[in-house]
Coordinates of C-alpha atoms in Angstrom, one line a residue:
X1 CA 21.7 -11.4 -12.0
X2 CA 23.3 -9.9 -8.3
X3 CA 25.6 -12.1 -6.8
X4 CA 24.7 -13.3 -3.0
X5 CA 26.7 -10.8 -0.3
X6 CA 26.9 -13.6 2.1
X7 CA 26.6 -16.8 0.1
X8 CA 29.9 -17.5 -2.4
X9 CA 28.2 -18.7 -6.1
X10 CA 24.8 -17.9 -5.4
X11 CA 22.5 -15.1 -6.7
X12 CA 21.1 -12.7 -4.2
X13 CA 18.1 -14.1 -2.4
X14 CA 15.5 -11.3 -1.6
X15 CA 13.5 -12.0 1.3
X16 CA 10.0 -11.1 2.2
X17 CA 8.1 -10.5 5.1
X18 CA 4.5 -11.4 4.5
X19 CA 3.0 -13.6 1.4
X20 CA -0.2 -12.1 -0.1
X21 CA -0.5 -10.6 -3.5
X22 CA 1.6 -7.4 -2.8
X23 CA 4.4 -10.4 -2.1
X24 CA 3.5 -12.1 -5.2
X25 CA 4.2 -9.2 -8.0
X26 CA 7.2 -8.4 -5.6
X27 CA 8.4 -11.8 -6.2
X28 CA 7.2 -11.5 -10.3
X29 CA 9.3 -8.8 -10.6
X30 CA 12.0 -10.0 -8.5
X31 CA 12.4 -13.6 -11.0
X32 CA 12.8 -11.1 -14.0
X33 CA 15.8 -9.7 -12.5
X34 CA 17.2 -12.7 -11.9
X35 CA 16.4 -12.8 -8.0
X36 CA 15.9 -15.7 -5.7
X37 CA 13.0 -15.2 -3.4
X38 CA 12.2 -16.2 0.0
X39 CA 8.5 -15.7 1.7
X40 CA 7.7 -16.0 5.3
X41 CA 4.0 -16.4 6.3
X42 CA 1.7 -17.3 9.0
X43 CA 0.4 -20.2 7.0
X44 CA 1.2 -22.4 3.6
X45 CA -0.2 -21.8 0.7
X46 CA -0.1 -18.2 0.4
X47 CA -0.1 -15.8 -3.1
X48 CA 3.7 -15.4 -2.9
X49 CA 4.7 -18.3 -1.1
X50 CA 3.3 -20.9 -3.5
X51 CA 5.9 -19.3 -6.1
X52 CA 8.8 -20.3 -4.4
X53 CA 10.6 -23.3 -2.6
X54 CA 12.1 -20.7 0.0
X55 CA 8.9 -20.8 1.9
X56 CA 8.3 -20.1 5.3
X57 CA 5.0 -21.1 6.7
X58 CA 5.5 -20.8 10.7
X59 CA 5.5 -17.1 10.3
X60 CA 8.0 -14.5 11.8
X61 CA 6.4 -15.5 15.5
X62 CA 8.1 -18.2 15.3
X63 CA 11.7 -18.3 15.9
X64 CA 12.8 -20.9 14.0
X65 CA 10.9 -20.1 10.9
X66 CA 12.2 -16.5 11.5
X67 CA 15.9 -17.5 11.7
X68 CA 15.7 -20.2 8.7
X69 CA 14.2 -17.3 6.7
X70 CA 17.1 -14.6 7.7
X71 CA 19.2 -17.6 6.7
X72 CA 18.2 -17.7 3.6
X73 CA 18.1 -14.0 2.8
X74 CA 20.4 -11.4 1.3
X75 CA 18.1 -8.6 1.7
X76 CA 15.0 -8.2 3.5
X77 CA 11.9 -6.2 2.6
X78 CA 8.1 -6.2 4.0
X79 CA 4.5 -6.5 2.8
X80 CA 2.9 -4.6 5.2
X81 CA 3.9 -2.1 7.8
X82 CA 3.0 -4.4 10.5
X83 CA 5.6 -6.2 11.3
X84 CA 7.1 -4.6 15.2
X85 CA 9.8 -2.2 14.9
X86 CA 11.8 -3.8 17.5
X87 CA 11.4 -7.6 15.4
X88 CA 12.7 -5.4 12.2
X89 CA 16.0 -4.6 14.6
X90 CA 16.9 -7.7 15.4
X91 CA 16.9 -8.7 11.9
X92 CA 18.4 -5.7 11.0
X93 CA 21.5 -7.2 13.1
X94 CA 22.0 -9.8 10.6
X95 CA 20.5 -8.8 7.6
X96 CA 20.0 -5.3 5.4
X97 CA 16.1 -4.2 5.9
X98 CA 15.0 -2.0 4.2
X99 CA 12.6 0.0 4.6
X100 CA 14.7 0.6 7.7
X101 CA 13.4 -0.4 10.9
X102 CA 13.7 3.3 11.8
X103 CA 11.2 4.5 9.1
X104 CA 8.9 2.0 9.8
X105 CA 8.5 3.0 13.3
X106 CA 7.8 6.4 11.9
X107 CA 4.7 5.3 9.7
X108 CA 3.4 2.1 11.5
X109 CA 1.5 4.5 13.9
X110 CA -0.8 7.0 12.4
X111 CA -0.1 9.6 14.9
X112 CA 3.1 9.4 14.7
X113 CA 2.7 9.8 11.0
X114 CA 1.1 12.6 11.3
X115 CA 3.3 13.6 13.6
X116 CA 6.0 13.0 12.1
X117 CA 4.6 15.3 8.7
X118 CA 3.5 17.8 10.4
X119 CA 6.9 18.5 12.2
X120 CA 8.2 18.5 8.3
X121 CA 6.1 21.3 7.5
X122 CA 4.0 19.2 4.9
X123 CA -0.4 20.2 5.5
X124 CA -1.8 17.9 7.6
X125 CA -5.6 17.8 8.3
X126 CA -6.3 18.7 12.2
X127 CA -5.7 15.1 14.5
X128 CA -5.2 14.2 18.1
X129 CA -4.3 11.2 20.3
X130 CA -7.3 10.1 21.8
X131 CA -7.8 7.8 24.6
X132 CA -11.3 8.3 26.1
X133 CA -15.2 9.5 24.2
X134 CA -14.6 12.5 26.3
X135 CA -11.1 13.3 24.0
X136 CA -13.4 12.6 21.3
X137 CA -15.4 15.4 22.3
X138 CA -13.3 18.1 23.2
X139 CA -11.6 17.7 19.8
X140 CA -15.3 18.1 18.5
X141 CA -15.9 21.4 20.3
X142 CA -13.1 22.6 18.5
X143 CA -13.0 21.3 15.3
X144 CA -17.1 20.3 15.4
X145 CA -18.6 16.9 13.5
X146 CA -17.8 15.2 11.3
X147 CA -14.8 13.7 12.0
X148 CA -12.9 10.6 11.4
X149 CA -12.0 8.0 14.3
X150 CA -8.9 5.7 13.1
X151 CA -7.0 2.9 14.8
X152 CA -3.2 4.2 15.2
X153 CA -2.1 0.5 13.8
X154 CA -3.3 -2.2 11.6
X155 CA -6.0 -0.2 9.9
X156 CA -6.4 -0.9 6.4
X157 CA -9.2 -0.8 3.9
X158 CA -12.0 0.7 5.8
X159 CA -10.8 -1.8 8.3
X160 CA -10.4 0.7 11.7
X161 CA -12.0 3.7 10.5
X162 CA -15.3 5.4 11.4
X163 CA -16.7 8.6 10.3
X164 CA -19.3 10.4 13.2
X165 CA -21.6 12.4 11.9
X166 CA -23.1 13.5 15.4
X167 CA -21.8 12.8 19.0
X168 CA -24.8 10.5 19.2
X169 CA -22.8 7.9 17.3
X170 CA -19.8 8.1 19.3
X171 CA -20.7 5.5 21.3
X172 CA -21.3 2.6 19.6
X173 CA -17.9 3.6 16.8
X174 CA -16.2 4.1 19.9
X175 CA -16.8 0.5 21.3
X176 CA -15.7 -1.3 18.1
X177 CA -13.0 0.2 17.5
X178 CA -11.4 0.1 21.4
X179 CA -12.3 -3.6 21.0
X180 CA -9.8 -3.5 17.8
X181 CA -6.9 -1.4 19.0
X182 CA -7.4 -1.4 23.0
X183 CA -3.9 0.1 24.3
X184 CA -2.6 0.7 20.5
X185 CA -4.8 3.7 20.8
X186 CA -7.0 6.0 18.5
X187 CA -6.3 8.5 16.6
X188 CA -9.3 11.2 16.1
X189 CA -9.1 13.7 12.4
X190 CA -11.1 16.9 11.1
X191 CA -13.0 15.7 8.3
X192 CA -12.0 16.9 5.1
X193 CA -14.4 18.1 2.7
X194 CA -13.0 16.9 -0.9
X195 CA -12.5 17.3 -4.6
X196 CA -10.9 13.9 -5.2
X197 CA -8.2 11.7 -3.3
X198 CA -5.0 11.3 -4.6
X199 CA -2.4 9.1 -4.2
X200 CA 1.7 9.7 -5.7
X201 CA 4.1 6.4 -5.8
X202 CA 7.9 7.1 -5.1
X203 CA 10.7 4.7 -5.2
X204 CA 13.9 6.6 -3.4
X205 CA 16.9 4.1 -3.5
X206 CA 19.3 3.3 -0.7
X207 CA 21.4 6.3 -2.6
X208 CA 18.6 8.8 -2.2
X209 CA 17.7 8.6 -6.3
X210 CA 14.0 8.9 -7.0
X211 CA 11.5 7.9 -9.1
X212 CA 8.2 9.8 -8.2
X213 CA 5.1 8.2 -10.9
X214 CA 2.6 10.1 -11.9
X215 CA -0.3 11.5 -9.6
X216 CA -3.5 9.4 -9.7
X217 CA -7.1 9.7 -8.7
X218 CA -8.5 7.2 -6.4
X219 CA -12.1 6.4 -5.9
X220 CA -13.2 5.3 -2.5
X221 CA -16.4 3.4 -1.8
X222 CA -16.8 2.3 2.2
X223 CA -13.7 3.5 2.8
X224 CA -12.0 0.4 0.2
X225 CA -10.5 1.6 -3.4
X226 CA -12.3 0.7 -6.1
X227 CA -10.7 2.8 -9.0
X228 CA -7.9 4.5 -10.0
X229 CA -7.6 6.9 -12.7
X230 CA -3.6 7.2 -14.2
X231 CA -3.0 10.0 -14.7
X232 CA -5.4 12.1 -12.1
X233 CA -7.7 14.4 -14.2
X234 CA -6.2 17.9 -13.1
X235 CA -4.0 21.0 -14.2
X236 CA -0.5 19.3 -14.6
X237 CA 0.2 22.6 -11.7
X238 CA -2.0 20.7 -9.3
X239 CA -0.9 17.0 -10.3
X240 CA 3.3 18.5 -10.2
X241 CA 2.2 19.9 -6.5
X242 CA 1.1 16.6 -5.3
X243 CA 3.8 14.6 -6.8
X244 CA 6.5 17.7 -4.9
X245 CA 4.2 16.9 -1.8
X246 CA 4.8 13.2 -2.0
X247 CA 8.3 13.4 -2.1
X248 CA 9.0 15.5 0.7
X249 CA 6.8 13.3 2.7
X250 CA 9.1 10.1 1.9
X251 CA 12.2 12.3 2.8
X252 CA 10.9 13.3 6.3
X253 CA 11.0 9.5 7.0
X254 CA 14.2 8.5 5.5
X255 CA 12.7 6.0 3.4
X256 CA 13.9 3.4 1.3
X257 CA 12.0 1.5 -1.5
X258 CA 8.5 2.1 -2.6
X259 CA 6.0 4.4 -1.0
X260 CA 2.4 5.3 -1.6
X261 CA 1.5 8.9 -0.5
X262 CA -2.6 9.0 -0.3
X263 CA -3.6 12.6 -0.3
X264 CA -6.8 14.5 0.0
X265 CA -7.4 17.7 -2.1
X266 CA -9.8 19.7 -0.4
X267 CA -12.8 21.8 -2.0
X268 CA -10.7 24.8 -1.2
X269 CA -7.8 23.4 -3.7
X270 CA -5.4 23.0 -0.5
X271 CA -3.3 18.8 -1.2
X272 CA -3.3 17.6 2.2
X273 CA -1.2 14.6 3.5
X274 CA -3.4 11.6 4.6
X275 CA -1.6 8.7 5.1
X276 CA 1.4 7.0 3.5
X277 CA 2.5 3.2 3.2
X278 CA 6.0 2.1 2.8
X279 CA 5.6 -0.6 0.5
X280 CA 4.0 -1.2 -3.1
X281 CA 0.2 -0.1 -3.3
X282 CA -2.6 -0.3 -4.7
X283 CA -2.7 2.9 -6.4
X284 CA 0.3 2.2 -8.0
X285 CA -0.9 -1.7 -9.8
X286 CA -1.3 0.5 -13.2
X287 CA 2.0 0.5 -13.3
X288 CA 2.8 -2.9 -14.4
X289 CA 1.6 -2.1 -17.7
X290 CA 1.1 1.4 -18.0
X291 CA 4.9 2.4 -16.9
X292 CA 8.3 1.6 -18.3
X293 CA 9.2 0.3 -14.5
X294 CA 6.3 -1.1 -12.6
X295 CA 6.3 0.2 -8.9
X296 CA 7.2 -3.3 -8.0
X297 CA 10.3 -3.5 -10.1
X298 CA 11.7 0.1 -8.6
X299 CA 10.7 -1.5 -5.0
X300 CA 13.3 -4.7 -6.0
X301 CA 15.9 -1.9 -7.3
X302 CA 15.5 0.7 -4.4
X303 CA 16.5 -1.9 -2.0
X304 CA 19.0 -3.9 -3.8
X305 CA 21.3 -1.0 -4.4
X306 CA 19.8 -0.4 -8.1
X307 CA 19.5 2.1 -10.6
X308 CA 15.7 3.3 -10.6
X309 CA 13.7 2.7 -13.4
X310 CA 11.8 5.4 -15.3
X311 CA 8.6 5.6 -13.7
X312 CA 7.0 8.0 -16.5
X313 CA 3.9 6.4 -18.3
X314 CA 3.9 5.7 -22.4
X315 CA 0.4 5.5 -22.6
X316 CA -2.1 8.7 -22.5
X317 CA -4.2 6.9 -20.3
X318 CA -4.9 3.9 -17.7
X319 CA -7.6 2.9 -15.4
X320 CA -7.2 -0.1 -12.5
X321 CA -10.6 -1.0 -11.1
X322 CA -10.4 -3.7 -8.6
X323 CA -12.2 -7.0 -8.2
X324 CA -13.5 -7.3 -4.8
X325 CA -15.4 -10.8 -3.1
X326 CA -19.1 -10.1 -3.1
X327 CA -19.3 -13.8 -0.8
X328 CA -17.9 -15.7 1.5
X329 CA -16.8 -19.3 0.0
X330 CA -13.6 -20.4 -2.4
X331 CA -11.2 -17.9 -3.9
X332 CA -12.0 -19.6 -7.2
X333 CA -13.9 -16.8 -9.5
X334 CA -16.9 -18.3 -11.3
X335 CA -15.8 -17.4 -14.5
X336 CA -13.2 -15.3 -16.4
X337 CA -14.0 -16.0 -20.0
X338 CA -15.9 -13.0 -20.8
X339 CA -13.2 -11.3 -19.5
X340 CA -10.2 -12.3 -20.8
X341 CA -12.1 -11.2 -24.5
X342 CA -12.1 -7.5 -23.6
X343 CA -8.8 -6.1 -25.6
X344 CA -6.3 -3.4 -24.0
X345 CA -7.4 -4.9 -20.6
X346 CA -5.1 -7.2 -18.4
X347 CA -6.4 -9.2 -15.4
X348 CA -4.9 -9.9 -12.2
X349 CA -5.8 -12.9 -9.8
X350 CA -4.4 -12.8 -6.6
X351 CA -4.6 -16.5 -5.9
X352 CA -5.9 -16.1 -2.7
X353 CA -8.0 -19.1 -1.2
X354 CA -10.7 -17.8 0.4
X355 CA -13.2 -14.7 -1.0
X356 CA -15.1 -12.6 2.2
X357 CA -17.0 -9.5 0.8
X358 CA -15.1 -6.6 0.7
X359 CA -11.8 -8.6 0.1
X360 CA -9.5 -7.3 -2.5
X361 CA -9.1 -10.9 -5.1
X362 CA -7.4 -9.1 -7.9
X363 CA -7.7 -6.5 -10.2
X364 CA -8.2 -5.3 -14.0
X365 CA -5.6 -2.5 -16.0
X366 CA -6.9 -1.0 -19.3
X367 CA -5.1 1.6 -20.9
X368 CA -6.7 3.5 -23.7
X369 CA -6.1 6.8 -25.5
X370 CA -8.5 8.9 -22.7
X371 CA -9.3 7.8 -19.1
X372 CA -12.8 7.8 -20.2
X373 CA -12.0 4.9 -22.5
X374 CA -9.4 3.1 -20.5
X375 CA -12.4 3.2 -17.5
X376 CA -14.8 1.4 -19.8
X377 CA -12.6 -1.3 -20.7
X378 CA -11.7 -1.8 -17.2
X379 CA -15.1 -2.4 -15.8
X380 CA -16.4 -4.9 -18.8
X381 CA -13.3 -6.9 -18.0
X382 CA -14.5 -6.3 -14.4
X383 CA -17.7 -7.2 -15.0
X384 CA -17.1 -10.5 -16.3
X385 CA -15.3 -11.9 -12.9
X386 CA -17.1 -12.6 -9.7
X387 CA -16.4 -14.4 -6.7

């Protein structure tokens, strides 16, 4: 248990901004270690905040809700990269944040994520700002179709991106997506021609220790992750450059806790930085049980001032598939029984209220002695939830 900095008698009370399930197995881990933890939301109810009686339901819009919750903190983290840089200073006045406000501005925008990367040296698949089609299409002279139009903030799970095959559909992807963003911007990319996608977690701590986990494959349907493959089936050369990649990518932004670094690996061979999130990820769930320190736990210790736990696997193989609403209606699955008999397989249920197709509602771990078994294990567990 860590005593409270600023509170005599009390353990230290780790505050989080935003309460969905990335929250929640924050706040899992956090309880093991002997952590208080606050949530603040915008709304009751949620994942995390149903775990704790340091809720916050007004939101951090609210200034009220935003000051009890500093209150009540020792040491704030984030959810989601969303939050406005200048919000995170003003906390950052009263209260450790961490990832820094500073390194969030760095990764919040996509452009100035890539920016930001390519300024480091690290390979970067060809982008521009964009502001008009006719951007659109001089980067397409140049660089020719297809290519990938992406929101510069809030994009996430498909959610912002579209992929133009001709100039044709310029038009119409255009036109949804300036309704999304409007003066946040676009952000216009080559389109890379792939073996796989990667993704490489690393914790660094407020010391600048690391813990860098093993590189995984990620399988993308519709733009949304539906499987990930621990470790990546490649030459350990190939899985070591990634991981070496990864790294340098969280040093160019200073940060601080957990980071997911999604890469591309090109037909050509060539591990190309895509896009990077400064908080636990979905690539890295198969850590909970496949690792002796879950992603979530190193998050908890980067921040707090910690030693990092080992983040090396002790099992040949694991495989996370996740479980995704097929409907609109309750977040209640049908049924889990059929599930829950599959052995070596461990199911997570976010808690979430409301399923929407497409919606990420949990997921399934199985480890096995190849990835080949740990795979099928994973999707018969899978198989037996719907919503």
């Amino acid at each position: 248990m860590l005593a409270s900095p600023f509170k005599a008698g009390r353990e230290l009370t780790l505050g989080i901004i935003g309460g969905g399930q990335l929250a929640k197995m924050l706040a899992q881990a956090a309880y093991r270690l002997g952590l208080r933890v606050a949530i603040i939301e915008h709304g009751a109810d949620s994942p995390a905040g149903r775990m704790t009686q340091l809720e916050f339901p007004d939101g951090w819009t609210s200034p009220e809700a935003l000051n009890a919750f500093v209150d009540a903190s020792d040491i704030i983290t984030l959810e989601n990269e969303f939050v406005a840089p200048e919000l995170l200073q003003a906390i950052a006045q009263r209260r450790p944040v961490y990832p820094t406000p500073e390194t969030i501005a760095r990764v919040r925008d996509k452009l100035v994520q890539k920016q930001t990367m390519a300024a480091a040296g690290i390979p970067v698949p060809a982008f521009a700002g964009v502001a008009t089609p006719e951007e659109v299409l001089s980067f397409a002279r140049t660089r020719g179709f297809p290519l990938v139009l992406k929101s510069r903030t809030f994009g996430y799970d498909g959610y912002g991106n579209a992929t133009l095959d001709t100039a044709e559909e310029l038009p119409r992807a255009w036109e949804m997506l300036w309704q999304r963003v409007q003066h946040e911007g676009i952000l216009v990319e080559e389109f890379v021609l792939l073996q796989k996608e990667l993704a490489v977690i690393v914790a660094r701590s407020r010391r600048g220790e690391l813990a860098v986990y093993p590189c995984v494959e990620t399988v993308q349907q519709d733009h949304v992750c539906r499987v990930v493959y621990a470790p990546a089936p490649l030459p350990e050369p190939l899985r070591r450059q990634a991981q070496e990649l990864a790294v340098a990518c969280v040093e160019a932004i200073d940060g601080v806790g957990v980071f997911a670094v999604e890469l591309f690996l090109s037909q050509d061979g060539t591990i190309l930085f895509n896009e990077i999130a400064p908080r636990p990820h979905n690539s890295g769930h198969y850590t909970i049980e496949a690792c002796y320190t879950s992603q979530f736990e190193n998050a908890i210790r980067a921040v707090c001032g910690l030693p990092l736990g080992s983040p090396e696997m002790f099992v040949p193989a694991a495989v996370m598939v996740n479980l995704l609403g097929v409907r609109s209606g309750s977040g209640i699955p049908d049924a889990v029984t059929e599930a829950l008999r599959v052995g070596k397989a461990w199911i997570h249920l976010y808690g979430k209220r409301e399923s929407r197709p497409r919606r990420k509602m949990g997921h399934v771990t199985a480890v096995g002695a190849t990835l080949e078994e740990a795979y099928r294990l994973a999707q018969q567990a899978a198989d037996g939830i719907m919503w």
